[in-house]
Structures are given as C-alpha cells and as structure tokens.
Coordinates of C-alpha atoms and ligand atoms in Angstrom, one line a residue:
X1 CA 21.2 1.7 12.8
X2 CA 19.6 -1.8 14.3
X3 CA 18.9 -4.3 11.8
X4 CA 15.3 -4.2 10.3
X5 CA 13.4 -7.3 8.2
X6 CA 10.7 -7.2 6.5
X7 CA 9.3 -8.6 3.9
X8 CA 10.5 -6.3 1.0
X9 CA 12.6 -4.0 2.7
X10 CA 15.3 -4.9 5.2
X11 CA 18.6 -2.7 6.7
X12 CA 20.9 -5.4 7.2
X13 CA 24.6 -5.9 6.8
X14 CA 25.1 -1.7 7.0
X15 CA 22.7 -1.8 3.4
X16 CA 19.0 0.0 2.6
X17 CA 18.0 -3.6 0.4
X18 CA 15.0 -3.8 -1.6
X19 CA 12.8 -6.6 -2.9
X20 CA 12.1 -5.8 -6.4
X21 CA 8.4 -5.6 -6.7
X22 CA 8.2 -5.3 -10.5
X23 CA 10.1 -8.7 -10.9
X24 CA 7.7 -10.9 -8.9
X25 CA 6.6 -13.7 -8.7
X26 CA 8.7 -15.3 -11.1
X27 CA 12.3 -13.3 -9.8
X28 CA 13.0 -12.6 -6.3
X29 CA 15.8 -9.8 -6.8
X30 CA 17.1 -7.3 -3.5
X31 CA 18.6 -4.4 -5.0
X32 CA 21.2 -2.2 -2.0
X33 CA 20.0 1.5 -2.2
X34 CA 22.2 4.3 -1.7
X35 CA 21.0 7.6 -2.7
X36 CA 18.6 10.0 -3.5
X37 CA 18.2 8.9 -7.2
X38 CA 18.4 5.4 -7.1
X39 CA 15.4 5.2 -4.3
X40 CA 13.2 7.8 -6.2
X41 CA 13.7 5.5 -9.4
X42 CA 13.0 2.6 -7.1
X43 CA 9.7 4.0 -6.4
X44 CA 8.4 5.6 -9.6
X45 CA 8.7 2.3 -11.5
X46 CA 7.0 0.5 -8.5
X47 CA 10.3 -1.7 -8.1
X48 CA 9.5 -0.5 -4.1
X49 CA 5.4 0.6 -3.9
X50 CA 2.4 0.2 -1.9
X51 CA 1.5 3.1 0.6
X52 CA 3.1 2.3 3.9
X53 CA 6.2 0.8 2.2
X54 CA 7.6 3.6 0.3
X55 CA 7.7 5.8 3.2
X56 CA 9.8 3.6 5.3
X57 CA 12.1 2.6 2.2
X58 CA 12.4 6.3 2.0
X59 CA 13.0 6.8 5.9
X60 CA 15.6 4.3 5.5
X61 CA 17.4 6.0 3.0
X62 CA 17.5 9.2 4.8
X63 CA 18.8 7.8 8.1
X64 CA 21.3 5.6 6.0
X65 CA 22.5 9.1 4.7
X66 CA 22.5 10.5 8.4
X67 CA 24.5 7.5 9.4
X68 CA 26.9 8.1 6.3
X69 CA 27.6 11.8 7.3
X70 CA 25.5 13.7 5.2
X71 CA 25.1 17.4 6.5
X72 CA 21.7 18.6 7.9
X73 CA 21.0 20.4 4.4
X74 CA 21.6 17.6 2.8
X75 CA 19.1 15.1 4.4
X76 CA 16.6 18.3 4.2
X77 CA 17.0 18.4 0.8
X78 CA 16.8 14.6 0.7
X79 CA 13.5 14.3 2.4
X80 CA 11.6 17.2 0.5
X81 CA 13.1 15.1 -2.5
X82 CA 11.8 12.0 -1.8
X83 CA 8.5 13.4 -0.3
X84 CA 7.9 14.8 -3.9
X85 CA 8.4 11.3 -5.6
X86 CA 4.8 10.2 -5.6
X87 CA 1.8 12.4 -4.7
X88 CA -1.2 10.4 -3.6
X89 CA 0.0 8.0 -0.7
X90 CA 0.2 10.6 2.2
X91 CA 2.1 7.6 4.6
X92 CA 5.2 8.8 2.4
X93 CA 4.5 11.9 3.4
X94 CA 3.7 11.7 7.2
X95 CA 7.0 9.8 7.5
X96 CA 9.1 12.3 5.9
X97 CA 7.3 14.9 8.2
X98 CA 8.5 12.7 10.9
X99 CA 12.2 12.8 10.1
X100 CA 12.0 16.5 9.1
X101 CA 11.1 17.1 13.1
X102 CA 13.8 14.7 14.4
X103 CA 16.5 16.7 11.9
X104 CA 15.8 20.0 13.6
X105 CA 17.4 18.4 16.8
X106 CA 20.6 18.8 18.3
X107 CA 21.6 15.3 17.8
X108 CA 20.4 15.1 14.5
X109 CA 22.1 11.8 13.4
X110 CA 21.0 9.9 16.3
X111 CA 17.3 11.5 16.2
X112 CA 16.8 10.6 12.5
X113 CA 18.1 7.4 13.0
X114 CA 15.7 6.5 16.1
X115 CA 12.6 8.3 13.7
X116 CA 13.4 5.9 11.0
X117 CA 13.3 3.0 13.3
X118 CA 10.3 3.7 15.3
X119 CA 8.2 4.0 11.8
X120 CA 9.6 0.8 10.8
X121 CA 8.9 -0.9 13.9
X122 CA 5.4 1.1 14.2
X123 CA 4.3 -0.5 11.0
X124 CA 4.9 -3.9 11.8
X125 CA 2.4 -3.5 14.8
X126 CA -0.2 -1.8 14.1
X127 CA -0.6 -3.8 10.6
X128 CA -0.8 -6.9 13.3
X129 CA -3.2 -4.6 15.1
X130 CA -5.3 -4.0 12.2
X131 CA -5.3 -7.6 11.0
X132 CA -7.3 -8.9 14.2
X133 CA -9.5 -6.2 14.7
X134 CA -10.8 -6.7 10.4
X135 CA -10.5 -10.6 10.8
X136 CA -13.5 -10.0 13.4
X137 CA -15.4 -8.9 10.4
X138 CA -14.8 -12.1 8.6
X139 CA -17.0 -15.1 9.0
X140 CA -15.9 -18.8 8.4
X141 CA -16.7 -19.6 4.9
X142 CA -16.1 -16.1 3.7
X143 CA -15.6 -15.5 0.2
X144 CA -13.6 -12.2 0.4
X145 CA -12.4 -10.1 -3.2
X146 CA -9.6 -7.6 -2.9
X147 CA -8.2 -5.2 -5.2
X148 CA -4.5 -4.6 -5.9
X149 CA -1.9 -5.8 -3.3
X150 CA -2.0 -4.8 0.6
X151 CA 0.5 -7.6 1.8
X152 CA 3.7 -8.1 3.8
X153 CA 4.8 -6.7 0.3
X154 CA 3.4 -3.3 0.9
X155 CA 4.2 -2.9 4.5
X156 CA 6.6 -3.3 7.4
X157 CA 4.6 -6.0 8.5
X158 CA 1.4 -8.5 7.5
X159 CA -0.3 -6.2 5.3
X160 CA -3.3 -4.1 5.3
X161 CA -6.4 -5.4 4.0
X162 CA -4.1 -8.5 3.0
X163 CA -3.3 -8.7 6.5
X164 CA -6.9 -9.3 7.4
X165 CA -7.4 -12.0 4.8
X166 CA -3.8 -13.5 6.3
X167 CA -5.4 -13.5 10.3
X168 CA -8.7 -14.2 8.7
X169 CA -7.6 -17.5 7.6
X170 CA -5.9 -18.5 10.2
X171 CA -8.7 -18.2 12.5
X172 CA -11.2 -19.8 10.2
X173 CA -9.7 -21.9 7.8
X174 CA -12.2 -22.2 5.2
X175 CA -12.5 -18.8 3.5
X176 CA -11.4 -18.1 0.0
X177 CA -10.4 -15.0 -2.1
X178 CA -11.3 -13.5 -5.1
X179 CA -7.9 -11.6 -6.8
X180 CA -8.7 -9.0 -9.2
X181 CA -5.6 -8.8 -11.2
X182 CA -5.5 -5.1 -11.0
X183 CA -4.7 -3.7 -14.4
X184 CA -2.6 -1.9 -15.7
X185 CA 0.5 -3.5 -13.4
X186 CA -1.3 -6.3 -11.9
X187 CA -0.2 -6.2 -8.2
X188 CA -2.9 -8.9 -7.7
X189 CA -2.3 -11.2 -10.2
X190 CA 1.6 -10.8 -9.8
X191 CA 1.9 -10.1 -6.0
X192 CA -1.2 -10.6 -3.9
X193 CA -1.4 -14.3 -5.6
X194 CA 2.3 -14.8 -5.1
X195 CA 1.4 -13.8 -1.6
X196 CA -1.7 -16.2 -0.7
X197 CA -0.1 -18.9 -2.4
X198 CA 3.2 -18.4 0.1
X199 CA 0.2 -18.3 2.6
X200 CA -1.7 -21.1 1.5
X201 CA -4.6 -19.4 1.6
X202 CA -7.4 -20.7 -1.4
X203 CA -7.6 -18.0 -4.3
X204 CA -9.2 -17.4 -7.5
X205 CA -7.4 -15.0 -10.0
X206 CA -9.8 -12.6 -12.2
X207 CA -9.8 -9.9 -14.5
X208 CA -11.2 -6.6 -12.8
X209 CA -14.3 -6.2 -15.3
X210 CA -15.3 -9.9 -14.4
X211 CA -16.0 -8.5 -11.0
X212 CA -19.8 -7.2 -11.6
X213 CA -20.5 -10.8 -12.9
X214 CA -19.0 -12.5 -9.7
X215 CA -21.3 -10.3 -7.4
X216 CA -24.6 -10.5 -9.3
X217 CA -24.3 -14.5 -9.2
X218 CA -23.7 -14.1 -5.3
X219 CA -20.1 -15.1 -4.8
X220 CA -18.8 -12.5 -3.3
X221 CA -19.7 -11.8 0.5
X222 CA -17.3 -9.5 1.6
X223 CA -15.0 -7.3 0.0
X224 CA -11.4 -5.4 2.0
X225 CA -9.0 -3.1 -0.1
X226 CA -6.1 -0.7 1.1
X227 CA -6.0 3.0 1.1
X228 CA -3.6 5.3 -0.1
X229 CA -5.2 8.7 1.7
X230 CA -8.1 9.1 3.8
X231 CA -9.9 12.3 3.5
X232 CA -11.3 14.5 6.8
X233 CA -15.1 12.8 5.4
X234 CA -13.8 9.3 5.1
X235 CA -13.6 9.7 1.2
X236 CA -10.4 7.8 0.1
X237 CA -8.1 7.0 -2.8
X238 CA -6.4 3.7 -3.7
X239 CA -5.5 1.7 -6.2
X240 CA -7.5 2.8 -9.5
X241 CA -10.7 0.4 -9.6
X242 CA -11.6 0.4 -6.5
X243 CA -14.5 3.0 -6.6
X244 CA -15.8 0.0 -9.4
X245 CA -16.2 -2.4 -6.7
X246 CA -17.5 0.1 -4.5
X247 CA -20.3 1.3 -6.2
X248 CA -20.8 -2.8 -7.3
X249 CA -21.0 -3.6 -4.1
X250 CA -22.9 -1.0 -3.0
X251 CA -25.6 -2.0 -5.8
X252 CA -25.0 -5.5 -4.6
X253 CA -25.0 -5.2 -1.1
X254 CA -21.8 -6.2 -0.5
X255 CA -19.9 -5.2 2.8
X256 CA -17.5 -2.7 1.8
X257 CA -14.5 -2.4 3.8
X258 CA -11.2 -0.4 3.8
X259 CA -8.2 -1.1 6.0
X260 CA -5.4 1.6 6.5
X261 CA -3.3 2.8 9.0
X262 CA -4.6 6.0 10.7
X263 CA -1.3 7.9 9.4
X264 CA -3.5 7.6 6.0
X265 CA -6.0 9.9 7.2
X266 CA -4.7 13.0 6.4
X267 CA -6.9 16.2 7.6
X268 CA -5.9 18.6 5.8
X269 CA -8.1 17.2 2.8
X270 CA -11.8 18.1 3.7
X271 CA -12.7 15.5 0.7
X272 CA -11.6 13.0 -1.8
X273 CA -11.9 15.7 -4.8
X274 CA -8.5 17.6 -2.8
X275 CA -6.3 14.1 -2.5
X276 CA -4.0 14.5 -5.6
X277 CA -4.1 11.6 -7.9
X278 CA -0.9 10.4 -9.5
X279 CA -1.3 9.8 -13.4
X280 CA 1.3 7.4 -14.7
X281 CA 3.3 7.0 -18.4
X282 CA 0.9 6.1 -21.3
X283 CA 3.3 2.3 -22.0
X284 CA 1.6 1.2 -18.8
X285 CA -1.6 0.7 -20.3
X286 CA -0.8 0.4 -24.3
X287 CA 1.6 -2.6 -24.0
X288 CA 4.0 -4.3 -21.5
X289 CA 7.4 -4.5 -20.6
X290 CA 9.5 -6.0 -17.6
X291 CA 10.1 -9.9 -16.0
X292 CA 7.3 -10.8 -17.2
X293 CA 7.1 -10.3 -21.2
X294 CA 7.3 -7.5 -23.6
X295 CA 4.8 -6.4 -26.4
X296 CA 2.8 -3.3 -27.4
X297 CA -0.4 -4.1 -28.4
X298 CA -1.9 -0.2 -28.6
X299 CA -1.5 1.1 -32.4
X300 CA 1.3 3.5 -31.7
X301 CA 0.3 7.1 -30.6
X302 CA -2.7 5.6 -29.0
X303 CA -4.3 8.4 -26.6
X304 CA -4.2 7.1 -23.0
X305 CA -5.7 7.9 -19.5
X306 CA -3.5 6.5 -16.7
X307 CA -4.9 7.6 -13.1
X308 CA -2.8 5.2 -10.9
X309 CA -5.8 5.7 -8.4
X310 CA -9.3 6.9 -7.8
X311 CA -11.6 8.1 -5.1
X312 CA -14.1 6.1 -3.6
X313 CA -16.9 8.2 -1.4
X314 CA -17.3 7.6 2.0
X315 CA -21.3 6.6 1.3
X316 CA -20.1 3.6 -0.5
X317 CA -17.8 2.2 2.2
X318 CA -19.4 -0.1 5.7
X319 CA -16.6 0.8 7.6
X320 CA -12.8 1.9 8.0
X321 CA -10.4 -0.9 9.3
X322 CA -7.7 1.1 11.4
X323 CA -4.8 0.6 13.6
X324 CA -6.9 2.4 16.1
X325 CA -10.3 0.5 15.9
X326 CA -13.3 -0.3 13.2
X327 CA -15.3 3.0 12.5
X328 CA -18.8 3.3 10.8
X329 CA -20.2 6.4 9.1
X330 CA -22.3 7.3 12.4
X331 CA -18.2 8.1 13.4
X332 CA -17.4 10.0 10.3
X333 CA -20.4 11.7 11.2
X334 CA -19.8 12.5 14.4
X335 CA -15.9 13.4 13.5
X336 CA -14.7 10.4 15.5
X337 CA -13.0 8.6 12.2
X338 CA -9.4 7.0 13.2
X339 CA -10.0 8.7 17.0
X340 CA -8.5 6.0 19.6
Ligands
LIG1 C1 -0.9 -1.3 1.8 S1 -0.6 -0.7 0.2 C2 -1.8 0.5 0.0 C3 -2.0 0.8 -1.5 O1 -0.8 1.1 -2.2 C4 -1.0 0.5 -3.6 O2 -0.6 1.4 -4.6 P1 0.8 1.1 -5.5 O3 0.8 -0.3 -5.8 O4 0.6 2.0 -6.7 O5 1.9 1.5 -4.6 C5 -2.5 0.2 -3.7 O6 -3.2 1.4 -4.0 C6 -2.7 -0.3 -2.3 O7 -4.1 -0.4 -2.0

C-alpha cells in the first residue's frame, strides 16, 4: 500500500493511524488500528467520524487486512462488519460496496488495495472540486453559519461545506463564520473552531438555539452544512439541527446550501423519511465525559432522545454543492440532481 496523508487519517510507516477526534482541540492523539474491533469502536465513539472519513478509515483497514493475509472470507466478513457500524452516512457504505466488487477479483489483495487507494485519493479531489465550485456562491463580506464539522477533519481532503468556507476565504478575505457548537458533542465548538482558527479564518462560536436570534437581527447571509445521505428528491440527513436552520432560514430568507460528495446521494431512498437515522447512548446528552471534563448534570434515569441526525426537506434547501456541479430544485425536478 502507498502512503496516504490526510488530515485525520494517514497509512504511513506500514500503520492504519487515526487522529483522535473526541480528544480535540486541546489533545492531538493518532491511535495505529489493526482490526475489525478496534476501528468499529473507533467510529462508534466518534474518535474517527464525519461521513466521508469513516468510510476511507474503514477502507483502510480492510486493505491493511488484505495486505496482512487475511483470506477472502475474512475481509468479506470484515467489510459487511464495518458497513454495519453506523447507519445513516451512506459514503461508509458506497465505499465498502467498492471493496466488496474489487474482492470478487482474481487478484484480490492487489484489487482491494488499489480500491482503497483510489477512494482515498478520490476524496481529496473532489472535496477540492467542491470547494471552488460553493466558494462561487460566497460573496466578499459574507457572514456564513455552519453546523457541526465538515473539515479536513471529516474528509480525505479540505472538507465539505468547511471546504467552501476554507476556498471562500482565501479568495475574499473578509468573510466571517458563525460556529454553532453542535450539541450534544460539539464538533463545532471543539473541531470546526479548532479548524478556522488553524486557518485563520474570523469566527464566532454560538450555542445552536442562539441561531434564530442571529438571523432575525440580520447577521447571517448565507448558511453551508454537510450531508450524511442524500435522498432520490434531494431530501437529506446530517448532523441533528440542521433542519432548525433550515426552516430558520427558510422563514428568514437565508440562502440555504448543502455541500456533499455525489457518493452521498444514495437512490435507493425515494425520500428522507427511508434514510435510517442513528440514535445514540442517553450519557451524550445528560452529562459529559472525555478530554474535555466530566460531570452529569441530568437527575439520573432522566428519559433521553438522542437522534445523532435529522432530515431536512429538499424545499428548504437553495441548492446542492456537489463534486459534480451546483444543482437547484428545477434539477431535482427534472431528476438531474448530482448528474455530471
Ligand atoms: C463531511 S462530514 C459530513 C457529516 O458527518 C458528521 O456527522 P458525525 O460528526 O456524527 O460523523 C456531520 O453530520 C457532518 O455534516
């Protein structure tokens, strides 16, 4: 296997390393995975998350097991176990589909290896891609909010709607961005503002409900958030919160804007109300526990509800940022979404 870098996931030095998410910002710690167990734990804490990224740490893995010996059954049983580890973000399962082709080949070892590589190296362009076609939706002075993190982080490359933001500022310099913290795990206040602040890109950190408020004053002109599925009708789910902002910004008149791959589209869900959504443990929300502190503050045997996302309908969204170009709902309508 060739060396790969990226951001929070690297092959190097024979190892599968990853960046511990749940650490940051105050702890950069690279854990070396080698099996099965170790990357699905990896993933279910959200020590390795966001949509692209646990697909290709999962790819990894599998040709790291090819390259290791493992026997055809065992990488099938592999994949379909790693496929299984998370059931909203469908690039986890598009890449798994992808290495389950290249095992059915002769050369197995070789093809998986070669699969593994190409979605890593894939990634990393057509985030690039999709970072200067959304940047031509962002005006100098912008004052842009996002919603969880869709970084370098989260992908093989400069991010998704992040990744916009990251070009976006670049070309003009002057724009700033509002960081909902994201609640209950904060990927914004821990990670996308760990992120702009590598970037030097002007932020402003917020709680999600202080959103509304922010748009009804008039400081918000533009808001880009990442995707975890796409359905068939352009409905999609991400990070829990987001269909707040969209029907806010909707009400507002805010340009709405998501920004995924087009391997998040996934077909064979006619609408959001078929993309399954992931609910997570109840200690998420009653309390905290990890790098960054440790208290409950729920009276114990609270009653929670978790959904780790929700599903924003396509009538609340401007358009759909993708690798393959910047569709409106006249192309939804027409059943042109994510066509090159
Ligand atoms: C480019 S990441 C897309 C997506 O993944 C995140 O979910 P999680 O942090 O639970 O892995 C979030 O929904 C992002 O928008």
């Amino acid at each position: 296997m060739k060396e790969l870098v990226a951001r929070s996931l690297k092959y190097q030095a024979g190892k599968v390393q990853v960046l511990d998410q749940y650490l940051l910002p105050h702890e950069e710690t690279w854990h070396h995975c080698e099996s099965v167990a170790q990357m699905k734990s990896l993933i279910l804490t959200l020590k390795v998350r966001g949509a692209p990224l646990i697909g290709l740490a999962a790819s990894l893995l599998v040709a790291y097991l090819a390259q290791q010996g493992h026997s055809k059954a065992q990488l099938s049983e592999a994949i379909d176990e790693l496929e299984a580890t998370r059931p909203t973000a469908v690039n986890l399962m598009h890449c798994m589909r992808c290495l389950r082709t290249a095992l059915q080949q002769h050369e197995y070892v070789r093809a998986v290896i070669a699969e593994a590589e190409r979605l890593f190296e894939e990634d990393c362009a057509l985030c690039d891609r999709m970072a200067t076609l959304g940047a031509t939706l962002v005006e100098p002075g912008d004052n842009i909010l996002t919603h969880c993190n869709t970084g370098a982080l989260a992908t093989a490359g400069v991010g998704t709607a992040l990744g916009v933001i990251h070009h976006a500022a670049r070309q003009h310099g002057d724009i700033h961005i509002w960081v909902d913290e994201t609640r209950p795990l904060l990927q914004g206040g821990r990670l996308t503002a760990y992120e702009l602040a590598q970037w030097q890109i002007p932020y402003t950190l917020l709680c999600d409900n202080m959103a509304a408020s922010l748009m009804a004053a008039g400081k918000v002109d533009k808001i880009f958030v990442g995707a975890d599925r796409i359905a068939a009708n352009g409905d999609f789910a991400n990070k829990v919160g987001t269909y707040n902002l969209a029907v806010l910004a909707h009400y507002h008149n805010i340009p709405f804007y998501v920004v995924a791959p087009v391997t998040t589209l996934d077909m064979s869900c006619a609408s959001g109300g078929d993309i399954p959504i992931e609910q997570r443990a109840e200690g998420e929300v009653t309390g905290v526990s990890g790098s960054f502190g440790s208290c409950q503050w729920a009276p114990k045997g609270a009653k929670v509800y978790n959904p780790a996302f929700d599903v924003t309908p396509a009538a609340l969204i401007t358009a759909w940022v993708l690798d393959t170009g910047i569709f409106y709902p006249q192309d939804v309508a027409t059943g042109r979404l994510g066509t090159a």
